[in-house]
Structures are given as structure tokens and as C-alpha cells.
CSV table of C-alpha atoms in Angstrom, one decimal:
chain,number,residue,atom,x,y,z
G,1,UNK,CA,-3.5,-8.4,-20.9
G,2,UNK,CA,0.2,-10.0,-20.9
G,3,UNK,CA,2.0,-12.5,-18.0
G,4,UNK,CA,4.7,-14.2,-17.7
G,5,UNK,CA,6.6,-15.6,-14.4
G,6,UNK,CA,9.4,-13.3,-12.3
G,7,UNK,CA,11.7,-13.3,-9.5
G,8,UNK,CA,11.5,-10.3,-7.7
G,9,UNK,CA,14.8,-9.2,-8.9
G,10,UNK,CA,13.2,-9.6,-12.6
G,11,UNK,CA,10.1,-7.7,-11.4
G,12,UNK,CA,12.3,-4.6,-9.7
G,13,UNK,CA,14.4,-4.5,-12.9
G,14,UNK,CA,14.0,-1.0,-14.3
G,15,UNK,CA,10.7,-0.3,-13.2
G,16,UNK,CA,9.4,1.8,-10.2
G,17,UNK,CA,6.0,0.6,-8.1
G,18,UNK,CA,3.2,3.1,-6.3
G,19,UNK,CA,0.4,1.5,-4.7
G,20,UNK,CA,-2.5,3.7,-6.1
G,21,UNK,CA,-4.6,6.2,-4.0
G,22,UNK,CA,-8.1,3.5,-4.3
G,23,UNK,CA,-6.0,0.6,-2.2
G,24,UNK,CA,-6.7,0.4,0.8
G,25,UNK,CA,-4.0,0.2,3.2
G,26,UNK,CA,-1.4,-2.5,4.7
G,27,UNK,CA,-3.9,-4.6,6.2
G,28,UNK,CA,-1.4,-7.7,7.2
G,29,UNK,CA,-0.5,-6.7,10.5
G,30,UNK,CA,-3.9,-6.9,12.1
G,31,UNK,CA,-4.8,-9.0,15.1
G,32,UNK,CA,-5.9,-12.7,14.6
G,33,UNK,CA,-3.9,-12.3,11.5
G,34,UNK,CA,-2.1,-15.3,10.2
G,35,UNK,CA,-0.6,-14.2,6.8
G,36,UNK,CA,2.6,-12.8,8.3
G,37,UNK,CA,3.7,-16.3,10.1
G,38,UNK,CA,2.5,-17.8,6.6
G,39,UNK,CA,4.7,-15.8,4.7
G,40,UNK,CA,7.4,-16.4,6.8
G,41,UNK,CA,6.9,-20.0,7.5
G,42,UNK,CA,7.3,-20.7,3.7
G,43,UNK,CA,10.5,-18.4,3.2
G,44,UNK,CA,12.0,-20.6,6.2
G,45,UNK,CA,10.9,-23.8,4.4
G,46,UNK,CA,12.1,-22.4,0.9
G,47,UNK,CA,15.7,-24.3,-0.2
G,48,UNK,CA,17.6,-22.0,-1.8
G,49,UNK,CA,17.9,-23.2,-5.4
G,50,UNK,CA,14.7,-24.1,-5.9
G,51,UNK,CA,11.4,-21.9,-6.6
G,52,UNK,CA,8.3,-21.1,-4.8
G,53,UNK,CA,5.5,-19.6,-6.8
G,54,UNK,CA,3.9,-17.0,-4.6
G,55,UNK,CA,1.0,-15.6,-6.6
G,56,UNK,CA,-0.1,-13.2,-8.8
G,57,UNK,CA,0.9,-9.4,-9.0
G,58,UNK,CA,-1.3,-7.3,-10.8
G,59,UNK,CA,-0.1,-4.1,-12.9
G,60,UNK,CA,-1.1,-1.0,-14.6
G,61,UNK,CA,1.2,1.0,-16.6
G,62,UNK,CA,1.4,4.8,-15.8
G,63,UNK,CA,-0.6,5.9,-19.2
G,64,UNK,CA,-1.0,9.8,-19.8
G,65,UNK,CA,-4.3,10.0,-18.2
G,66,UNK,CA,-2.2,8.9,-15.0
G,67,UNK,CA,0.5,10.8,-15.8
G,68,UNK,CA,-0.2,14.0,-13.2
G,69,UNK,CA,-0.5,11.6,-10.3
G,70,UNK,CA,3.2,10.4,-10.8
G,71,UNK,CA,4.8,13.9,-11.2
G,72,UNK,CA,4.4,15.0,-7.5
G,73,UNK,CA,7.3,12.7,-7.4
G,74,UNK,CA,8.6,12.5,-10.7
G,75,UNK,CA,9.5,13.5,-13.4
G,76,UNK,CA,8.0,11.8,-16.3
G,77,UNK,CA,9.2,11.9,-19.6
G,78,UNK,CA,7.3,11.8,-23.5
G,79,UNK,CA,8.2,8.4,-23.1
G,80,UNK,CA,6.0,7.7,-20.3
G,81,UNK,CA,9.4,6.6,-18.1
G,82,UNK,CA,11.1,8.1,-15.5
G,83,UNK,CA,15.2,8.7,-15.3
G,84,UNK,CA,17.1,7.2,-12.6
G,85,UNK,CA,20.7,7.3,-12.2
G,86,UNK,CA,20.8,7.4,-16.0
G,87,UNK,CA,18.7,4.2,-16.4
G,88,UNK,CA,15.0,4.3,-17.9
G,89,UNK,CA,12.5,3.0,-15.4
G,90,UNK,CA,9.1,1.8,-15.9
G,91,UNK,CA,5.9,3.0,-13.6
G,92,UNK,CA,3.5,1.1,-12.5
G,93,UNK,CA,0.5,1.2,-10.1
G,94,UNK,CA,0.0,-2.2,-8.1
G,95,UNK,CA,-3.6,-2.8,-8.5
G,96,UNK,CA,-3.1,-6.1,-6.8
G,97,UNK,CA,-0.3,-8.1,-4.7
G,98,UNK,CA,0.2,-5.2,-2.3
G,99,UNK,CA,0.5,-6.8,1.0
G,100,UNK,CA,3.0,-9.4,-0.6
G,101,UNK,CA,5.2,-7.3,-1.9
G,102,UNK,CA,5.2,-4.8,1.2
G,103,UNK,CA,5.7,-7.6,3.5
G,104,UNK,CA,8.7,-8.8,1.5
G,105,UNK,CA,10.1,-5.1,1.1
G,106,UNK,CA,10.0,-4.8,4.5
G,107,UNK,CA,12.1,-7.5,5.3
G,108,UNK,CA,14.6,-6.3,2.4
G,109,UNK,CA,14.8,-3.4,4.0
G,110,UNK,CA,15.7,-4.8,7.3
G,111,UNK,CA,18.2,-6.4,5.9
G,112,UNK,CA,19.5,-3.5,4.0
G,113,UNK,CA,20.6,-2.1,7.5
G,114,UNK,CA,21.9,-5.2,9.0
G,115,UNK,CA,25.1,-4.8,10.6
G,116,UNK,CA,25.9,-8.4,9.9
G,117,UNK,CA,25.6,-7.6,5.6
G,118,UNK,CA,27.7,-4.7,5.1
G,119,UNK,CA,28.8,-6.2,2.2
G,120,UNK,CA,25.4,-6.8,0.5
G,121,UNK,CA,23.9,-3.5,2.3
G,122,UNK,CA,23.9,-1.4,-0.7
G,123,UNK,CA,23.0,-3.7,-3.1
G,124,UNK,CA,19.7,-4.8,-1.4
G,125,UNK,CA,18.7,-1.3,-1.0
G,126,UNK,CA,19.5,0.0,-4.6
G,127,UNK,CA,18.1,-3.6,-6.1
G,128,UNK,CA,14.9,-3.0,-4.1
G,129,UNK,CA,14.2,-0.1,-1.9
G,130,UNK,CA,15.6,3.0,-3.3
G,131,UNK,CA,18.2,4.7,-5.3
G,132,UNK,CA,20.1,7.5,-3.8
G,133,UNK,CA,21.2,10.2,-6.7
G,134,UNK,CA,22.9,13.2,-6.4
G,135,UNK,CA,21.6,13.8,-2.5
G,136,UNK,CA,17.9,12.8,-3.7
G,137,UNK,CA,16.6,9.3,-3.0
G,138,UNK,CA,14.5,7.5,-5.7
G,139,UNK,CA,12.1,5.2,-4.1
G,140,UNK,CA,11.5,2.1,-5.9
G,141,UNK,CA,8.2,0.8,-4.1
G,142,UNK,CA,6.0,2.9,-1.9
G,143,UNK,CA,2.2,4.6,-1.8
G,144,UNK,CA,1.3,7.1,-4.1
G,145,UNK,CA,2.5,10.9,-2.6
G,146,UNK,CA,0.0,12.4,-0.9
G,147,UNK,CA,-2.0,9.1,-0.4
G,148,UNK,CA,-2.0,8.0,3.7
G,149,UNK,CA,1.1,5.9,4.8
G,150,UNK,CA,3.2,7.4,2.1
G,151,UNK,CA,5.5,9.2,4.3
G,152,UNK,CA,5.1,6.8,7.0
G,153,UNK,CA,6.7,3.6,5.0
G,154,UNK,CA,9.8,5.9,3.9
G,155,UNK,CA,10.3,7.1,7.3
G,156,UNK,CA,9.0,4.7,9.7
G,157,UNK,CA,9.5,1.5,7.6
G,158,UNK,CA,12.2,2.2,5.3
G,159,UNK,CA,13.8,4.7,8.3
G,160,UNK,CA,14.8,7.5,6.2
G,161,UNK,CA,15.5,10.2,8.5
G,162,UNK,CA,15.3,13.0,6.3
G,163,UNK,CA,11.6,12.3,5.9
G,164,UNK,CA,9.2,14.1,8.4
G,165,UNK,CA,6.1,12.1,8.8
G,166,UNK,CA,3.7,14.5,9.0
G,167,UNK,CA,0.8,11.8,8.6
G,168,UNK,CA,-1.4,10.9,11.5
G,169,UNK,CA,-1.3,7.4,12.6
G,170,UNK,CA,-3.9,4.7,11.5
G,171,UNK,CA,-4.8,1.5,11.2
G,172,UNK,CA,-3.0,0.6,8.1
G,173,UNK,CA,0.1,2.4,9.8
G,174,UNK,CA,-0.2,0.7,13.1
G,175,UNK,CA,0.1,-2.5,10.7
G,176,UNK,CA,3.2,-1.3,8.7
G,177,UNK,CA,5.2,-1.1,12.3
G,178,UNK,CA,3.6,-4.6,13.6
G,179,UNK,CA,4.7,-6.5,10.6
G,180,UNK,CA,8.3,-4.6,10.9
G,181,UNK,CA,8.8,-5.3,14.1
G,182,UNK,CA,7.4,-9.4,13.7
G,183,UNK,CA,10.3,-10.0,11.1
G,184,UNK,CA,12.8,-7.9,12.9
G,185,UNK,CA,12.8,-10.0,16.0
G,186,UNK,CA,12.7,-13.0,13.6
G,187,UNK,CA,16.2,-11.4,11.9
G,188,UNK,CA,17.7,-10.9,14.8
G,189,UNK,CA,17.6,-14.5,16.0
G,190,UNK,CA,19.4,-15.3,12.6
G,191,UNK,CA,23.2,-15.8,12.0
G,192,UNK,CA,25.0,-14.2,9.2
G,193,UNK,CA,25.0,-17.6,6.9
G,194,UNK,CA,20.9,-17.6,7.7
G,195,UNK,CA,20.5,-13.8,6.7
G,196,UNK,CA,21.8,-14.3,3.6
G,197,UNK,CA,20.1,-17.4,2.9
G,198,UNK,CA,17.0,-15.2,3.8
G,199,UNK,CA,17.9,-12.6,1.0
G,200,UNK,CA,18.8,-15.2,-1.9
G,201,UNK,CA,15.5,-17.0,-1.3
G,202,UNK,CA,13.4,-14.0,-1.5
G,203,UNK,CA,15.1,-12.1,-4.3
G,204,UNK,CA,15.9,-15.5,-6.6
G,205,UNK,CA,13.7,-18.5,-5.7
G,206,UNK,CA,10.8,-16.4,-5.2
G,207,UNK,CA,8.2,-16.8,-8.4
G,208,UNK,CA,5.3,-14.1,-9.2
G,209,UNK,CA,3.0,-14.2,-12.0
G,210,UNK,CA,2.8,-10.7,-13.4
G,211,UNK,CA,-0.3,-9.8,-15.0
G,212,UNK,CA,-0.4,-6.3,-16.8
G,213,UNK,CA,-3.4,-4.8,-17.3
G,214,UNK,CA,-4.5,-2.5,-20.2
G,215,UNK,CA,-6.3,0.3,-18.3
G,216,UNK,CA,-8.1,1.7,-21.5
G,217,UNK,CA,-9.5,-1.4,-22.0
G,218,UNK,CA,-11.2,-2.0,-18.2
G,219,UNK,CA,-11.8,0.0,-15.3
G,220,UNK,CA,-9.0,0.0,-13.0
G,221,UNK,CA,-11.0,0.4,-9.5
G,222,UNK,CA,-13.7,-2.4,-10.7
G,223,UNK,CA,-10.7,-4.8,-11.7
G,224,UNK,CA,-9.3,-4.3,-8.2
G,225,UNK,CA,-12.9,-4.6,-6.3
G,226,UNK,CA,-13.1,-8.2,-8.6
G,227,UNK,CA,-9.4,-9.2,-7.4
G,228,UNK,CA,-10.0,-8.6,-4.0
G,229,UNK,CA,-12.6,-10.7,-3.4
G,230,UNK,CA,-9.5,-13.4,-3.0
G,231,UNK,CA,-7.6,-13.3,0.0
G,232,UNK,CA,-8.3,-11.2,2.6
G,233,UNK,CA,-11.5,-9.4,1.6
G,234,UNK,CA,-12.3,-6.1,1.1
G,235,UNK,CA,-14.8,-4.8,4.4
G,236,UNK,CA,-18.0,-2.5,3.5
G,237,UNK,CA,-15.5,0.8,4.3
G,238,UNK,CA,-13.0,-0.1,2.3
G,239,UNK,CA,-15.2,-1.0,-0.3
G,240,UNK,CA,-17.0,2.4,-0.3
G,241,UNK,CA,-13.7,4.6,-0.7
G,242,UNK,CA,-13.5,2.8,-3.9
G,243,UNK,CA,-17.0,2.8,-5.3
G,244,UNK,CA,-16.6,6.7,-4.5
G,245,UNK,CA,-13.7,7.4,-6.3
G,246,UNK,CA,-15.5,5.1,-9.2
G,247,UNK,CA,-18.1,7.3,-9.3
G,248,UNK,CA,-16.8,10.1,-9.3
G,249,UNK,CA,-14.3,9.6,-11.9
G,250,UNK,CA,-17.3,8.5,-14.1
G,251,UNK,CA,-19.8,11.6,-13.4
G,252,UNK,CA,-17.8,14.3,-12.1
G,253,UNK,CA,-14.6,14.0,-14.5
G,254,UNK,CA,-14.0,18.2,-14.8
G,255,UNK,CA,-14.0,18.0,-11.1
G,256,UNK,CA,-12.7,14.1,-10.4
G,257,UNK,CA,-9.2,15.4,-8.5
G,258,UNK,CA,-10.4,17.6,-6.6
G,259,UNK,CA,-13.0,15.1,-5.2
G,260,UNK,CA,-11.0,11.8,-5.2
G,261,UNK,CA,-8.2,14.0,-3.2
G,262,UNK,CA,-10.9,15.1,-0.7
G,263,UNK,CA,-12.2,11.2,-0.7
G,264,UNK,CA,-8.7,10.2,0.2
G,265,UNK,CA,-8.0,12.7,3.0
G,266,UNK,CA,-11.8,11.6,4.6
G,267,UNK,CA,-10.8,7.9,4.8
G,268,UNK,CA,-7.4,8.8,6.2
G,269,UNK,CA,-9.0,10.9,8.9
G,270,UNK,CA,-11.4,7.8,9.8
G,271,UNK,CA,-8.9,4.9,10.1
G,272,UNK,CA,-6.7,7.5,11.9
G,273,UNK,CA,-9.6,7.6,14.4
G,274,UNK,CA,-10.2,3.8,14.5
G,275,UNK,CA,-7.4,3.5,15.3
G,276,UNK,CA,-6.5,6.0,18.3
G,277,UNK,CA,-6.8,3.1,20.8
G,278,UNK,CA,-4.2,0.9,20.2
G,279,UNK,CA,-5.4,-2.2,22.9
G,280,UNK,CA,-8.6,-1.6,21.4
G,281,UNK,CA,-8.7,-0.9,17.4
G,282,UNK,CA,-12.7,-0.6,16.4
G,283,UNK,CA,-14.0,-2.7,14.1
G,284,UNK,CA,-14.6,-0.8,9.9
G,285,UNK,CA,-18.0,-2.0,9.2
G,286,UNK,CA,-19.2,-1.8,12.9
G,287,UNK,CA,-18.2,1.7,12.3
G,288,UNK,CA,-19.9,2.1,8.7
G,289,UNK,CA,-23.0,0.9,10.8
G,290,UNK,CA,-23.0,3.5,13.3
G,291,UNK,CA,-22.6,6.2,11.4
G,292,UNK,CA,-25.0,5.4,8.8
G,293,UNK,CA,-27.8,5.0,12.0
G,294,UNK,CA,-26.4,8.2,13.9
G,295,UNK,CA,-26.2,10.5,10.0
G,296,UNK,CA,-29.5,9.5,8.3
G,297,UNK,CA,-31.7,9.1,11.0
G,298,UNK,CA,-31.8,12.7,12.2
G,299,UNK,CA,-30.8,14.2,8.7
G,300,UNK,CA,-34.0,14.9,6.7
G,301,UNK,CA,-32.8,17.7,4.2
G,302,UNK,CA,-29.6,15.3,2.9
G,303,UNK,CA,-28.1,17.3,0.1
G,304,UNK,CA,-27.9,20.7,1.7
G,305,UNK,CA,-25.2,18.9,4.7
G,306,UNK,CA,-22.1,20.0,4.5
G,307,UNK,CA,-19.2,17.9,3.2
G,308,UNK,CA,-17.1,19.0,6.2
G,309,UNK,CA,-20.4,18.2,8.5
G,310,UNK,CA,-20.3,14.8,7.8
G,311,UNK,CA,-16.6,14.3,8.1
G,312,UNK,CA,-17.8,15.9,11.7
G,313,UNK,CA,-20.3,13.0,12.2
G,314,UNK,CA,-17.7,10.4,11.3
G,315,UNK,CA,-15.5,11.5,14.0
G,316,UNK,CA,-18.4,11.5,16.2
G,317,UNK,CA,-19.5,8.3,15.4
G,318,UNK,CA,-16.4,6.6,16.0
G,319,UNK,CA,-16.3,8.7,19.5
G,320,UNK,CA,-19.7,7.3,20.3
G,321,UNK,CA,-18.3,3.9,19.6
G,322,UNK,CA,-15.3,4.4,21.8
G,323,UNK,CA,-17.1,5.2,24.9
G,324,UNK,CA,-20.3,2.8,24.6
């Protein structure tokens, strides 16, 4: 393991960031939560000039074992980097410091379409959101393809029209838009001098410890179940996505994509369903309780259900909850 402190300018230099498909999602933007006028209270309190240290960032380099994940996207060279706009760039998965760094993203990229910064525009968005090369834009921070809110932060967040966001809504999405639209209408109240104030103090005087971890030392899902018992913790749900994907890497490795892909898509379709009602989100682990009443108490023959079955009964437990 290596750290050393960076400004998020340092941090975005020649390197590329993917939330990995075991995170949960962008769980800052739920209600009762106070992290997002915490955030911004201390960016409005910041002097620009001086520093603020803002936590930890946890890293995993892309190694060949993770190599496959990357090139949906990219193209990875023997090197293990990635080419953009003749420039190496290093990959990384963000095993931990995820709702930080999207919160402060989004605001960049808010600011990367303010009217009032036309000068600074550009800059902003090729220093921290993406990279636009020969008609193809290289995003510099999102979700792993193919992982939920992948599409949505590129074309919801980041409003990329020539993204179609094929995704169904959930929770985690619901929050990307909340915490967008909280530091928009915060923006918008700011004059030009203020804006760029904003933008210096985040991408100068902003101070993260980065902490890179050597994945064939540990377990990468175990280090980030350890880590996440800081902050905002884990619930029971989110905690069973990534003891499943664990596990399966560990005893099903001929098979381990194939399963942690179908893992992925299951969870999607449940936080898509908690959160249908958007007055009234439902609860994870009051959820994880239902179901696990409703499933095992009439299923006696266990191994012979169906994996589509129970994906059924998940969608019928959250119905039950809705309506009782």
C-alpha cells in the first residue's frame, strides 16, 4: 500500500476513475441526509489559498485480472494504460471515496456549463469530466459500463445528449438528480466572482489522502465491506450484493462473470423497484426482511427454485410492501 496527499487536480492528472460493479450506488441524496449541506457548507467556509483535508480516497489499479471489465469502454494497452488525446492515463477502480468525489464532479460539471464561465468552460470539463477526441468523448470519472447509473450520470448528470439512458430509475439514480439539482440552485444564487471562487477552492485547496491498494495482496470486496463501516454504513442489502459477488468469485471462478453480471442486473432491478414511489422510497433492509419471510417460509425444496423465480418474488415482495 502507498499514500501521499492530492488536490483533485493532482488526483485527475492522467488517470481515469470507474466506480466498480460491487459499490453500491450514490447514496448522498437520500432523505434526512445531511452530507450534501456538509459538503457544501465547508466549500463555502473554505478561503481560497488555504487547504482543507477532506479524507481518504481509496484505489485499485486496473491489473490484468481486471483488465476485461475496462475494455467495454476502453481500449487497454500491454501497458495496462489507456490513450487519450495522445496522453497515457492511468485506471483505477474507486474502492472507496465515491460519494465525495461524485458530489464534487457534479458540481464541476455544473460549472462546466455555466454561462457565466465561458472562459474556464472547457477547461473544467477536460480537467475533470471528460475529454472529447475525434467525435468520441473520454469520460474521466463515472460507474463501470454496464453497472446501474452508468448511463444515467453521463446523460442525466453530466447531460450528454448523445447518450440514451436506457437504465430504469432507482434509488441511487433518484439521488444522482437530488444532489444535482441541491448544488444547482445553490450556483445559481452565485455571482461570477463566487463561481470561480467555487472552482479554485475545489480543484486547488481541496486535500485527499490517496491510498492505493495492491489487489493481489487483499481481497478487493472485503477491503471495501471493512472501509465502509465509516461513514454512512453499508445496510444488510447492500451488504449482500457484495458478499455474493465475494463468493462467487471465490467458488465459482470458471463461471464468476457470468454470475456477478446476473448479481448486478438483480440488484438493479430491486432498487429500481424501491424506488418506484418517489413520495414514498421503501426502506432496503425492511425490504431484505420481507422477502426473506414471504421466500423461505413457503419454499421447502430451496435449490430446485429458479433464479428467475426468485428475482419474481423480489418484485413481489417489494409490491406487497407497497400496498400494506
Amino acid at each position: 500500500m502507498s499514500s501521499r496527499l492530492r488536490t483533485l487536480t493532482e488526483l485527475f492528472d492522467g488517470a481515469l476513475y470507474r466506480m466498480p460493479d460491487y459499490q453500491r450506488g450514490y447514496s448522498w441524496g437520500t432523505k434526512n441526509s445531511k452530507q450534501l449541506s456538509d459538503l457544501w457548507n465547508d466549500l463555502e467556509n473554505l478561503d481560497t489559498g488555504t487547504f482543507h483535508f477532506t479524507g481518504v480516497i481509496t484505489l485499485e489499479k486496473v491489473t490484468f485480472v481486471t483488465r476485461q471489465r475496462w475494455e467495454k469502454e476502453f481500449e487497454i494497452r500491454e501497458d495496462l494504460t489507456i490513450a487519450v488525446d495522445g496522453k497515457s492515463h492511468i485506471p483505477y477502480f474507486v474502492v472507496d471515496g465515491q460519494q465525495r468525489l461524485v458530489s464534487l464532479i457534479t458540481i464541476l460539471s455544473i460549472l462546466s456549463r455555466d454561462p457565466d464561465l465561458l472562459d474556464k468552460r472547457n477547461a473544467i470539463a477536460n480537467a475533470f469530466v471528460s475529454k472529447h477526441v475525434d467525435g468520441r468523448h473520454y469520460y474521466l470519472f463515472g460507474y463501470e459500463k454496464d453497472t446501474p447509473s452508468h448511463q444515467y450520470l453521463i446523460g442525466e448528470i453530466f447531460e450528454d445528449s448523445t447518450m440514451e439512458v436506457m437504465e430504469p430509475e432507482t434509488i441511487y439514480t433518484q439521488n444522482l438528480l437530488k444532489a444535482k439539482k441541491f448544488f444547482s440552485e445553490r450556483i445559481d444564487k452565485m455571482n461570477s466572482f463566487e463561481k470561480r471562487r467555487l472552482f479554485e477552492k475545489i480543484s486547488k485547496c481541496l486535500l485527499f489522502n490517496i491510498l492505493e491498494i495492491e489487489s493481489q495482496k487483499l481481497d478487493i470486496s472485503l477491503v471495501f465491506e471493512t472501509l465502509n463501516y465509516r461513514g454512512k454504513p453499508l445496510s444488510k442489502l447492500e451488504l449482500l450484493k457484495n458478499r455474493l459477488i465475494y463468493l462467487v468469485m471465490k467458488r465459482h471462478p470458471e463461471r464468476s462473470n457470468a454470475l456477478r453480471q446476473h448479481i448486478i442486473d438483480t440488484w438493479q432491478d430491486i432498487y429500481e423497484w424501491l424506488g418506484k414511489n418517489k413520495r414514498s422510497e421503501l426502506d432496503d433492509d425492511d425490504f431484505l426482511r420481507a422477502f426473506w419471510i414471504m421466500f423461505y417460509k413457503h419454499d421447502e425444496d430451496r435449490d430446485k427454485v429458479s433464479v428467475d423465480s426468485r428475482r419474481t418474488s423480489l418484485r413481489g415482495s417489494i409490491e406487497s410492501q407497497r400496498f400494506h
